[in-house]
Short mmCIF file of C-alpha atoms and ligand atoms in Angstrom, two decimals:
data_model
loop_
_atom_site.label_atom_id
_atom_site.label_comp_id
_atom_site.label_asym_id
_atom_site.label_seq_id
_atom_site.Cartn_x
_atom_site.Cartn_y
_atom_site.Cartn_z
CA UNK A 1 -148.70 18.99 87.38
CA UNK A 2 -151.40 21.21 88.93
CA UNK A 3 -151.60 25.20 87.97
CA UNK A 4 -153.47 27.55 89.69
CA UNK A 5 -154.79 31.05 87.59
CA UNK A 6 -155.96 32.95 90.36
CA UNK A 7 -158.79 35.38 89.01
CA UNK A 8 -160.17 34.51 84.89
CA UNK A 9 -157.57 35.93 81.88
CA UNK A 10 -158.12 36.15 78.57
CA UNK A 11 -158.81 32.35 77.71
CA UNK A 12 -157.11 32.51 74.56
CA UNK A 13 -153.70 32.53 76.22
CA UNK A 14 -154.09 29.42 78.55
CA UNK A 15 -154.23 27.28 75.44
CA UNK A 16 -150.98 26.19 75.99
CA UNK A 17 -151.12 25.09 79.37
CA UNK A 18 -154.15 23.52 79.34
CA UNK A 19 -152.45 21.09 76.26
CA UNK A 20 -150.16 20.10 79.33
CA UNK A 21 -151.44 20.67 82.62
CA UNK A 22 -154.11 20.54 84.85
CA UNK A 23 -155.94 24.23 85.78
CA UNK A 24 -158.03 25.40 87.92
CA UNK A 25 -159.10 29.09 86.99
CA UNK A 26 -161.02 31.14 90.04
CA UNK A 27 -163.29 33.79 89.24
CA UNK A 28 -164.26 36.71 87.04
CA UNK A 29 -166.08 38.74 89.62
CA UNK A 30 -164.11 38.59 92.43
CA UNK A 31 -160.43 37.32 93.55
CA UNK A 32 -160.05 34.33 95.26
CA UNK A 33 -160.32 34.18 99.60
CA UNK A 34 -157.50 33.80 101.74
CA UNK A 35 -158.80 30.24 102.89
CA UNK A 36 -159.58 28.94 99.37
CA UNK A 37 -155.86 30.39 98.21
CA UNK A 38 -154.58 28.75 101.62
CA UNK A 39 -156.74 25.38 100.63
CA UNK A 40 -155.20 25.30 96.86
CA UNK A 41 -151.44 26.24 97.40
CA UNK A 42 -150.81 22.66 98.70
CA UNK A 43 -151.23 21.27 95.54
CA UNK A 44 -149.83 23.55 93.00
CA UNK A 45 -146.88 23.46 90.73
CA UNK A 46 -147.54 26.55 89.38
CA UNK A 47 -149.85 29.62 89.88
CA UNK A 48 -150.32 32.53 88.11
CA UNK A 49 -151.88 35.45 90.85
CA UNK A 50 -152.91 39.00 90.00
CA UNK A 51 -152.50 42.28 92.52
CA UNK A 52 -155.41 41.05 94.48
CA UNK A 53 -153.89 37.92 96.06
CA UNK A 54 -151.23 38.65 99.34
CA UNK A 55 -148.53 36.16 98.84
CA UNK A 56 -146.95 36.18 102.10
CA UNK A 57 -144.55 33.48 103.44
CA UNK A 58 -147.21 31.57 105.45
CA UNK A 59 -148.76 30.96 102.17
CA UNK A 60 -146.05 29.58 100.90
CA UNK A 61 -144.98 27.19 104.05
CA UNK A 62 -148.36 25.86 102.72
CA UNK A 63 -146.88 25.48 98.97
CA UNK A 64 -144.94 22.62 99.53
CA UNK A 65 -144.87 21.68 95.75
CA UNK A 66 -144.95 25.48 93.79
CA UNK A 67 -141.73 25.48 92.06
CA UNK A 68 -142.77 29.14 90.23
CA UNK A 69 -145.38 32.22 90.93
CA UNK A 70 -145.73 33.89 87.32
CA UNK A 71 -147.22 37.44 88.33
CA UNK A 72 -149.89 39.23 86.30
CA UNK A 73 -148.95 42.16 86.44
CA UNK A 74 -145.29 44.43 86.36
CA UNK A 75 -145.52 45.68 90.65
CA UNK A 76 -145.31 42.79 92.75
CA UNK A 77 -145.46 44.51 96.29
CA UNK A 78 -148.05 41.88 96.66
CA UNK A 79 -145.78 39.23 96.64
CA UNK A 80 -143.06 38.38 99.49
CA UNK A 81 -140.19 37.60 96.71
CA UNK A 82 -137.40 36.89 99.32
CA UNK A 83 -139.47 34.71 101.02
CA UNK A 84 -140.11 32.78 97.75
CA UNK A 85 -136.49 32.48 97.18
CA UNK A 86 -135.30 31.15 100.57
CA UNK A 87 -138.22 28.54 99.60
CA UNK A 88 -136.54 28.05 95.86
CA UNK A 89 -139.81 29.15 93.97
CA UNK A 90 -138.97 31.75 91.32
CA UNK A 91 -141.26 34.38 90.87
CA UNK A 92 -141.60 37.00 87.35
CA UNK A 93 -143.73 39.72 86.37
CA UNK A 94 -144.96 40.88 82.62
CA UNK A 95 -143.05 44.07 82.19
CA UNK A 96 -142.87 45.97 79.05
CA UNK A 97 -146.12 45.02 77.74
CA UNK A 98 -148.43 47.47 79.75
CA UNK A 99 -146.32 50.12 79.18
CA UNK A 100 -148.15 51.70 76.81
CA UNK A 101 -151.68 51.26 78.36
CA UNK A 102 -150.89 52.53 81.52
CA UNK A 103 -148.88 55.83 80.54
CA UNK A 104 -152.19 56.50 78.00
CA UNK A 105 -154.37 55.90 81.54
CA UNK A 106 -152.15 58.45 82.98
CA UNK A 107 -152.04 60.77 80.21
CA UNK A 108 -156.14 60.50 80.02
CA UNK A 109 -155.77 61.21 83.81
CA UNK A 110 -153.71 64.38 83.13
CA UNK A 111 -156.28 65.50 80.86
CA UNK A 112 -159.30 64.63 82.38
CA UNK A 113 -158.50 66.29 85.36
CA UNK A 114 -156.93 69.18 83.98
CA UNK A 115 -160.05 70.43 81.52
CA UNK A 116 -162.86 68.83 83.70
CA UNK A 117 -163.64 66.18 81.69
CA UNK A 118 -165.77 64.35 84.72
CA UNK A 119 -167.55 67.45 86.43
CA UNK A 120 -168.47 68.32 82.58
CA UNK A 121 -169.86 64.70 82.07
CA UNK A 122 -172.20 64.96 84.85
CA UNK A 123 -173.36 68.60 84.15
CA UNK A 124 -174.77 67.21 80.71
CA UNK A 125 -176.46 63.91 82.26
CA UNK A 126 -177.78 66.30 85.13
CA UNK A 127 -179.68 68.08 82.74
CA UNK A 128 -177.75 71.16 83.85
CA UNK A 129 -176.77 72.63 80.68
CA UNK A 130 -178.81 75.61 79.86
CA UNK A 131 -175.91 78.04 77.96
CA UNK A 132 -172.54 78.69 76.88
CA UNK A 133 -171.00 80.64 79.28
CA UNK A 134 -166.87 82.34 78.92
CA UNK A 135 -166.74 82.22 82.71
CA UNK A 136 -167.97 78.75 82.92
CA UNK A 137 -165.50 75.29 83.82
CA UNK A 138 -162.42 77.03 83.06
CA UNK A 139 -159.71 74.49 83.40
CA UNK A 140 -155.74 74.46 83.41
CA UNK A 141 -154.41 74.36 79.42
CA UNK A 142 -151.28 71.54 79.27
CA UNK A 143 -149.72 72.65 76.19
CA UNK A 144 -146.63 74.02 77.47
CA UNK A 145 -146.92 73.41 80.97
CA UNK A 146 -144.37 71.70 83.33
CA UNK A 147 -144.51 68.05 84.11
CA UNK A 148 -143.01 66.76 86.88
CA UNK A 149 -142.36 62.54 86.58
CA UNK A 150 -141.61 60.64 89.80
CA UNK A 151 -139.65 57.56 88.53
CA UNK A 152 -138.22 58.15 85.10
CA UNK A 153 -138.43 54.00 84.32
CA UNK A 154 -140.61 51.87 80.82
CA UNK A 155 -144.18 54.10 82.24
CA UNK A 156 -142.21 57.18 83.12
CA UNK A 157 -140.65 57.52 79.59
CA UNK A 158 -143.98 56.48 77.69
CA UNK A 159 -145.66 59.21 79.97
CA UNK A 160 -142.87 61.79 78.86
CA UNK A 161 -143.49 60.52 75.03
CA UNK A 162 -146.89 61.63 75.26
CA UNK A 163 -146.37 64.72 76.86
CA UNK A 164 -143.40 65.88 74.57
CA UNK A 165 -146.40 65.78 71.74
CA UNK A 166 -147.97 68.32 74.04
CA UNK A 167 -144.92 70.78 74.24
CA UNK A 168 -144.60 70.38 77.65
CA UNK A 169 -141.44 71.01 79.45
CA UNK A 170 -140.11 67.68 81.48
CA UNK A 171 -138.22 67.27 84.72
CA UNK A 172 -137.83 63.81 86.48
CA UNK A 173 -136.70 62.13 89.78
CA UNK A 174 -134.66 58.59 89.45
CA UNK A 175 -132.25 57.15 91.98
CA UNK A 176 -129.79 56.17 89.42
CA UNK A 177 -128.91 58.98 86.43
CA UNK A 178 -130.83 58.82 83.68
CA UNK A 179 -128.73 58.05 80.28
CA UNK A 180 -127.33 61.37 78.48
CA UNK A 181 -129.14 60.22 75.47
CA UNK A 182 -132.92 59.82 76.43
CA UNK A 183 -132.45 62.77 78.35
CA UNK A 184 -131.85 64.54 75.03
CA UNK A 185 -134.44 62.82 73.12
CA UNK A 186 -137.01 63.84 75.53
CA UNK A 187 -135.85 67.43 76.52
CA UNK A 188 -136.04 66.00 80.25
CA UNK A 189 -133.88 67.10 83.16
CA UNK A 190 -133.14 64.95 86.39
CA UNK A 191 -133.70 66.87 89.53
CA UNK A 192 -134.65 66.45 92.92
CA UNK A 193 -137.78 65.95 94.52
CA UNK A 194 -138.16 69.21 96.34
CA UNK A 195 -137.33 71.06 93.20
CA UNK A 196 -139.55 68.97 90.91
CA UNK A 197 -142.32 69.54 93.75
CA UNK A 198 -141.62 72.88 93.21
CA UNK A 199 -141.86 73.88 89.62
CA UNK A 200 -144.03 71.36 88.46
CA UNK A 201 -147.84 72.31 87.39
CA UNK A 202 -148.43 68.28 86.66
CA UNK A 203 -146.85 65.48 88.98
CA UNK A 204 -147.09 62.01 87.72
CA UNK A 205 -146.10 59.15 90.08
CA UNK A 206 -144.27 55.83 88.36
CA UNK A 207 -142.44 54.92 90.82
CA UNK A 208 -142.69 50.76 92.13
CA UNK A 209 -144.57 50.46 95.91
CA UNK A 210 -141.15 49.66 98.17
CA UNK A 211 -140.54 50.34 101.65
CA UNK A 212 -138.49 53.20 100.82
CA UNK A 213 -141.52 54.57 98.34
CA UNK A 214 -144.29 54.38 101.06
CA UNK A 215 -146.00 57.61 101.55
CA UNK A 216 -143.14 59.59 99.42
CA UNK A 217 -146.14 61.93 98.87
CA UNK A 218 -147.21 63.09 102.39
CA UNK A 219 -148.32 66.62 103.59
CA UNK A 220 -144.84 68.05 103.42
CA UNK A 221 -144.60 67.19 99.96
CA UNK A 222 -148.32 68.87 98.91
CA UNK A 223 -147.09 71.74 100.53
CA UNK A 224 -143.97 72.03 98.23
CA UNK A 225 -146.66 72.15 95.01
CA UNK A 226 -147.85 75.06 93.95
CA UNK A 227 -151.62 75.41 94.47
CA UNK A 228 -152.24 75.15 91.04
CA UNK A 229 -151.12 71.56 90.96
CA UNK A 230 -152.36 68.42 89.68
CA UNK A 231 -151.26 64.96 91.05
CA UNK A 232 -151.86 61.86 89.02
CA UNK A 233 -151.33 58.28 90.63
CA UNK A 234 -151.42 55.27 88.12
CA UNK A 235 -148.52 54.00 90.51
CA UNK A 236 -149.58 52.35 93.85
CA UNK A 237 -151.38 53.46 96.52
CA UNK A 238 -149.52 53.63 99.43
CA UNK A 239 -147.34 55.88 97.69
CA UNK A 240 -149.15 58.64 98.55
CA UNK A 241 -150.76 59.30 102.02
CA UNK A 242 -154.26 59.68 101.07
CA UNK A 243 -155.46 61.28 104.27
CA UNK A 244 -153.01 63.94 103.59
CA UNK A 245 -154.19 64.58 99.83
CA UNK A 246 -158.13 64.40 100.41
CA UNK A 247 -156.85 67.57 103.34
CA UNK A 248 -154.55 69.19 100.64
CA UNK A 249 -157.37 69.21 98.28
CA UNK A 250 -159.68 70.49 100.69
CA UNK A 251 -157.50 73.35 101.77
CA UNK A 252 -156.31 74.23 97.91
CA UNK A 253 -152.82 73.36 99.22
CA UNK A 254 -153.44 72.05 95.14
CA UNK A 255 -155.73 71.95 92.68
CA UNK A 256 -156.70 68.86 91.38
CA UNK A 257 -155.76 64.59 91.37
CA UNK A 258 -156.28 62.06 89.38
CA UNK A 259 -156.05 58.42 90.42
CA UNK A 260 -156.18 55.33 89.49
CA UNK A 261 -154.37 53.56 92.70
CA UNK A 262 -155.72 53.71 96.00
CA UNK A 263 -154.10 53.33 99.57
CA UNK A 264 -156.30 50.58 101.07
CA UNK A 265 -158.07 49.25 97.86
CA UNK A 266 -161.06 48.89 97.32
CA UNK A 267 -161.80 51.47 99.99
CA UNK A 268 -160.82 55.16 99.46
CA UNK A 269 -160.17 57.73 102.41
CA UNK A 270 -162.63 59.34 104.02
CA UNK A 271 -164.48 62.35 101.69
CA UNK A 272 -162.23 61.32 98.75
CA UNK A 273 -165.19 60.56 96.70
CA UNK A 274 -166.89 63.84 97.96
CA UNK A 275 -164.55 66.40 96.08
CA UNK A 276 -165.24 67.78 92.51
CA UNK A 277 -162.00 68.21 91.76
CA UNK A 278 -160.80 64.70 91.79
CA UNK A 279 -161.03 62.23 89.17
CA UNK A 280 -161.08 58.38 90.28
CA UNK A 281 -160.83 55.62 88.24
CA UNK A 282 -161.00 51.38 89.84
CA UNK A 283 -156.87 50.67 89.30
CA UNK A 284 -157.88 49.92 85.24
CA UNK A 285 -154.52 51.09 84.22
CA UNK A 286 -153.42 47.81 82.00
CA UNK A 287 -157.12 47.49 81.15
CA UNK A 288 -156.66 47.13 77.49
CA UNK A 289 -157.80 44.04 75.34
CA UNK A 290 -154.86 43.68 73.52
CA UNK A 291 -152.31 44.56 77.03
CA UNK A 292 -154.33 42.08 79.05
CA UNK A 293 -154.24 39.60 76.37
CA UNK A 294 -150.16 40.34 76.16
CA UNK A 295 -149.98 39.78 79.81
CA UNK A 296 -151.41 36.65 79.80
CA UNK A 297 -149.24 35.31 77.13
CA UNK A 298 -146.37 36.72 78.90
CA UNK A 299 -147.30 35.15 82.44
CA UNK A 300 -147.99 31.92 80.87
CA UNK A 301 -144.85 31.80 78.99
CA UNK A 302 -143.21 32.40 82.08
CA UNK A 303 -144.90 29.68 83.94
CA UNK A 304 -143.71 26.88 81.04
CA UNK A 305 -140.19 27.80 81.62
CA UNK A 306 -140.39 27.79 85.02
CA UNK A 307 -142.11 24.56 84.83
CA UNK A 308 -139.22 23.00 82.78
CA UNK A 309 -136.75 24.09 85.00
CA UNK A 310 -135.34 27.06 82.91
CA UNK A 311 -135.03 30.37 84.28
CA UNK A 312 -137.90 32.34 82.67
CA UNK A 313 -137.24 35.53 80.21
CA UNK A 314 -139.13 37.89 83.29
CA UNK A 315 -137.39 36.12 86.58
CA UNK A 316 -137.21 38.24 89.41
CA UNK A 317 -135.36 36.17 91.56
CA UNK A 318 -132.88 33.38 89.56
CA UNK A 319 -131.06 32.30 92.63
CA UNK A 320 -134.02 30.65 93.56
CA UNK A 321 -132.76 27.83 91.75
CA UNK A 322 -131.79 24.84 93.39
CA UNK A 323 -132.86 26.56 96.58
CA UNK A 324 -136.04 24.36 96.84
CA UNK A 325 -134.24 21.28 98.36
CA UNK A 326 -131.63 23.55 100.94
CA UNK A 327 -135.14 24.68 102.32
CA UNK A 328 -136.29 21.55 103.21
CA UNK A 329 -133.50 20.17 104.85
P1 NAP B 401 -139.81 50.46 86.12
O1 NAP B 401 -139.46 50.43 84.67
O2 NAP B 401 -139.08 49.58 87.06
O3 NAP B 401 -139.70 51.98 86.60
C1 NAP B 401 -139.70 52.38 87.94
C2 NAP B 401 -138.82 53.61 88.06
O4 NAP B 401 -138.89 54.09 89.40
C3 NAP B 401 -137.36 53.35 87.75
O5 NAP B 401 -136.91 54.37 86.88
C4 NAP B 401 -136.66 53.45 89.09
O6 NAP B 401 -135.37 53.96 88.85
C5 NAP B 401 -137.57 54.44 89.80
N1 NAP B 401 -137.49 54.34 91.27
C6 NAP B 401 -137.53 53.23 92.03
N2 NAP B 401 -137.48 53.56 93.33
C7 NAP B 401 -137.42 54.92 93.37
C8 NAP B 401 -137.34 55.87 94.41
N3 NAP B 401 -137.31 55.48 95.68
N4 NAP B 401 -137.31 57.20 94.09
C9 NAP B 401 -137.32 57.60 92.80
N5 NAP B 401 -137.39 56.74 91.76
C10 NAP B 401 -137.43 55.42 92.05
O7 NAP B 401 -141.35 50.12 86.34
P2 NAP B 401 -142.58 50.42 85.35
O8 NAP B 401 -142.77 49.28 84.43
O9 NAP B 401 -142.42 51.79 84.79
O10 NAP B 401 -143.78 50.38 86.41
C11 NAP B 401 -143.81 51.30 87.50
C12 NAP B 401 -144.91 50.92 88.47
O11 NAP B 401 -146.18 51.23 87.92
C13 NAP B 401 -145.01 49.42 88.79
O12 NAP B 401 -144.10 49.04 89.81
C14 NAP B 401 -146.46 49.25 89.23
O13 NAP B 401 -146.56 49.35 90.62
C15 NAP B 401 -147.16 50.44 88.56
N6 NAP B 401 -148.15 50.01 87.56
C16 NAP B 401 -149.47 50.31 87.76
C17 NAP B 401 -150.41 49.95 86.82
C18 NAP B 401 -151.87 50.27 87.02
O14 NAP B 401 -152.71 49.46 86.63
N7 NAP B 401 -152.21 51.42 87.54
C19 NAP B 401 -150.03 49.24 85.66
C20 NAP B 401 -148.67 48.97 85.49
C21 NAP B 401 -147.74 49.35 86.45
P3 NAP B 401 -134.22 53.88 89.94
O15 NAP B 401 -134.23 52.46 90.45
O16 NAP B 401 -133.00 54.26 89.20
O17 NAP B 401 -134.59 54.89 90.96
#
């Protein structure tokens, strides 16, 4: 059998596929094109992709033998899941284990952006420093401010973890109620957007990239925030319109953003990168030794159940089983 690892992971994970299978690993610079994907997919049993690779359904009308797609990575908006299960090729992510990495991005966001971290950075290697001045890079303090969390799910609750240490007071969004008991343990009430919008001096987005979550940030919600606000985005993208938020920064409809997610990645809207108040990091939020190393473990572990025809520990889709020879016919 023939696996395909998309972009290079931590090598000391693939040991135990390469004891078994064939594998081709692509690059560390850069993630594979559409026609070498297109070119390898024919021959696969198994591939492991990352965020950068668009698995669509003509890409897999072209995988004729890929019985599993073991995600790197927790969001798979990238992938076209139903499609893979009318085809009977089961797909899983590596949840859990970048929990922790990504809420601590978010949290460094929150921080960063909130005391100036950046702009101060650059004033020292500018040479600009000449005196200590009380009037000088005055920030927003976070101790016992309100944070406002947009999808209360495993990144949401680290994120309110961290915060509680910071005395800050908590409010959430979630389709579904949140249970009675984490609610208590973090001092967090579930509330509506518009309200959260509202009352919140930090918003953190951790919600997943779904039809129903594109552009749930948009120029009516800026104008809800106070103009003291700070949005962080370790999320996705396209959750937030970004032409509306470089225009909300640039009018003070709020204060400050941190991101880590852009709409059309790599690029970033128009006179993003020209505003001080905005810190922007390249979508590093798992970017951990030890979580990418986890994640790799995880994906591959996926892949060998897949491979032996059990339904893996992270399946997304387990009625893809069996659907692999219905397609065909
Ligand atoms: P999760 O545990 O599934 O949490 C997602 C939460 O969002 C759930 O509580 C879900 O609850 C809520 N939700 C879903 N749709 C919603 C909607 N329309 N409105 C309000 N809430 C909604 O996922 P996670 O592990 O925390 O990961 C969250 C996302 O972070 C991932 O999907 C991924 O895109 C992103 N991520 C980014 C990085 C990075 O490198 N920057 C790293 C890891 C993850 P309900 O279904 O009850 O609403």
């Amino acid at each position: 059998m023939k696996i395909l690892i998309t972009q290079a992971l931590p090598d000391s994970a693939l040991a135990p596929l390469r004891e078994r299978y064939s594998i081709e690993v692509g690059s560390q610079s850069q993630p594979m094109s559409r026609e070498a994907l297109l070119e390898h997919v024919r021959e696969i049993d198994g591939m492991i992709p990352t965020i950068a690779d668009r698995i669509d359904a003509s890409l897999l009308d072209a995988a004729i033998r890929l019985k599993i797609i073991a995600n790197y990575g927790v969001g798979y908006n990238h992938i076209d899941v139903d499609a893979a299960t009318e085809r009977g090729i089961l797909v899983t992510n590596t949840p859990d284990v970048l929990t922790d990495a990504t809420a601590e991005l978010a949290f460094a966001l929150l921080l960063a952006t909130a005391r100036r971290i950046v702009e101060g950075d650059h004033r020292m290697r500018s040479g600009q420093f000449r005196y200590w001045a009380p009037l000088d890079f005055l920030g927003t303090e976070v101790s016992g401010k309100t944070l406002g969390i947009v999808g209360f799910g495993r990144i949401g609750q680290a994120m309110a973890k961290r915060a509680k240490a910071f005395d800050m007071r908590l409010l959430c969004t979630t389709r579904s109620p949140i249970d009675p008991s984490i609610g208590r343990e973090y001092g967090i009430t579930r509330v509506e957007l518009e309200s959260l919008l509202a009352q919140s001096d930090f918003i953190s987005l951790h919600v997943p990239l779904t039809p129903e979550t594109v552009h749930r940030i948009g120029s009516a919600e800026f104008a809800r925030m106070k103009p003291s606000a700070i949005l962080i985005n370790t999320s996705r993208g396209p959750v937030v319109d970004e032409t509306a938020l470089v225009e909300a920064l640039k009018k003070g409809t709020i204060a400050a953003a941190g991101l880590d997610v852009y709409e059309n990645e790599p690029m970033m809207a128009p006179g993003l990168a020209d505003l001080d108040r905005v810190v922007l990091l390249p979508h590093i939020g798992s970017a951990t030794t030890e979580t990418r190393t986890r994640m790799a473990k995880m994906a591959v572990a996926n892949l060998l159940e897949g491979l032996g025809g059990r339904i893996p520990p992270n399946c997304l889709n387990p009625h893809a089983i069996g659907r692999k020879e219905q397609h065909r016919r």
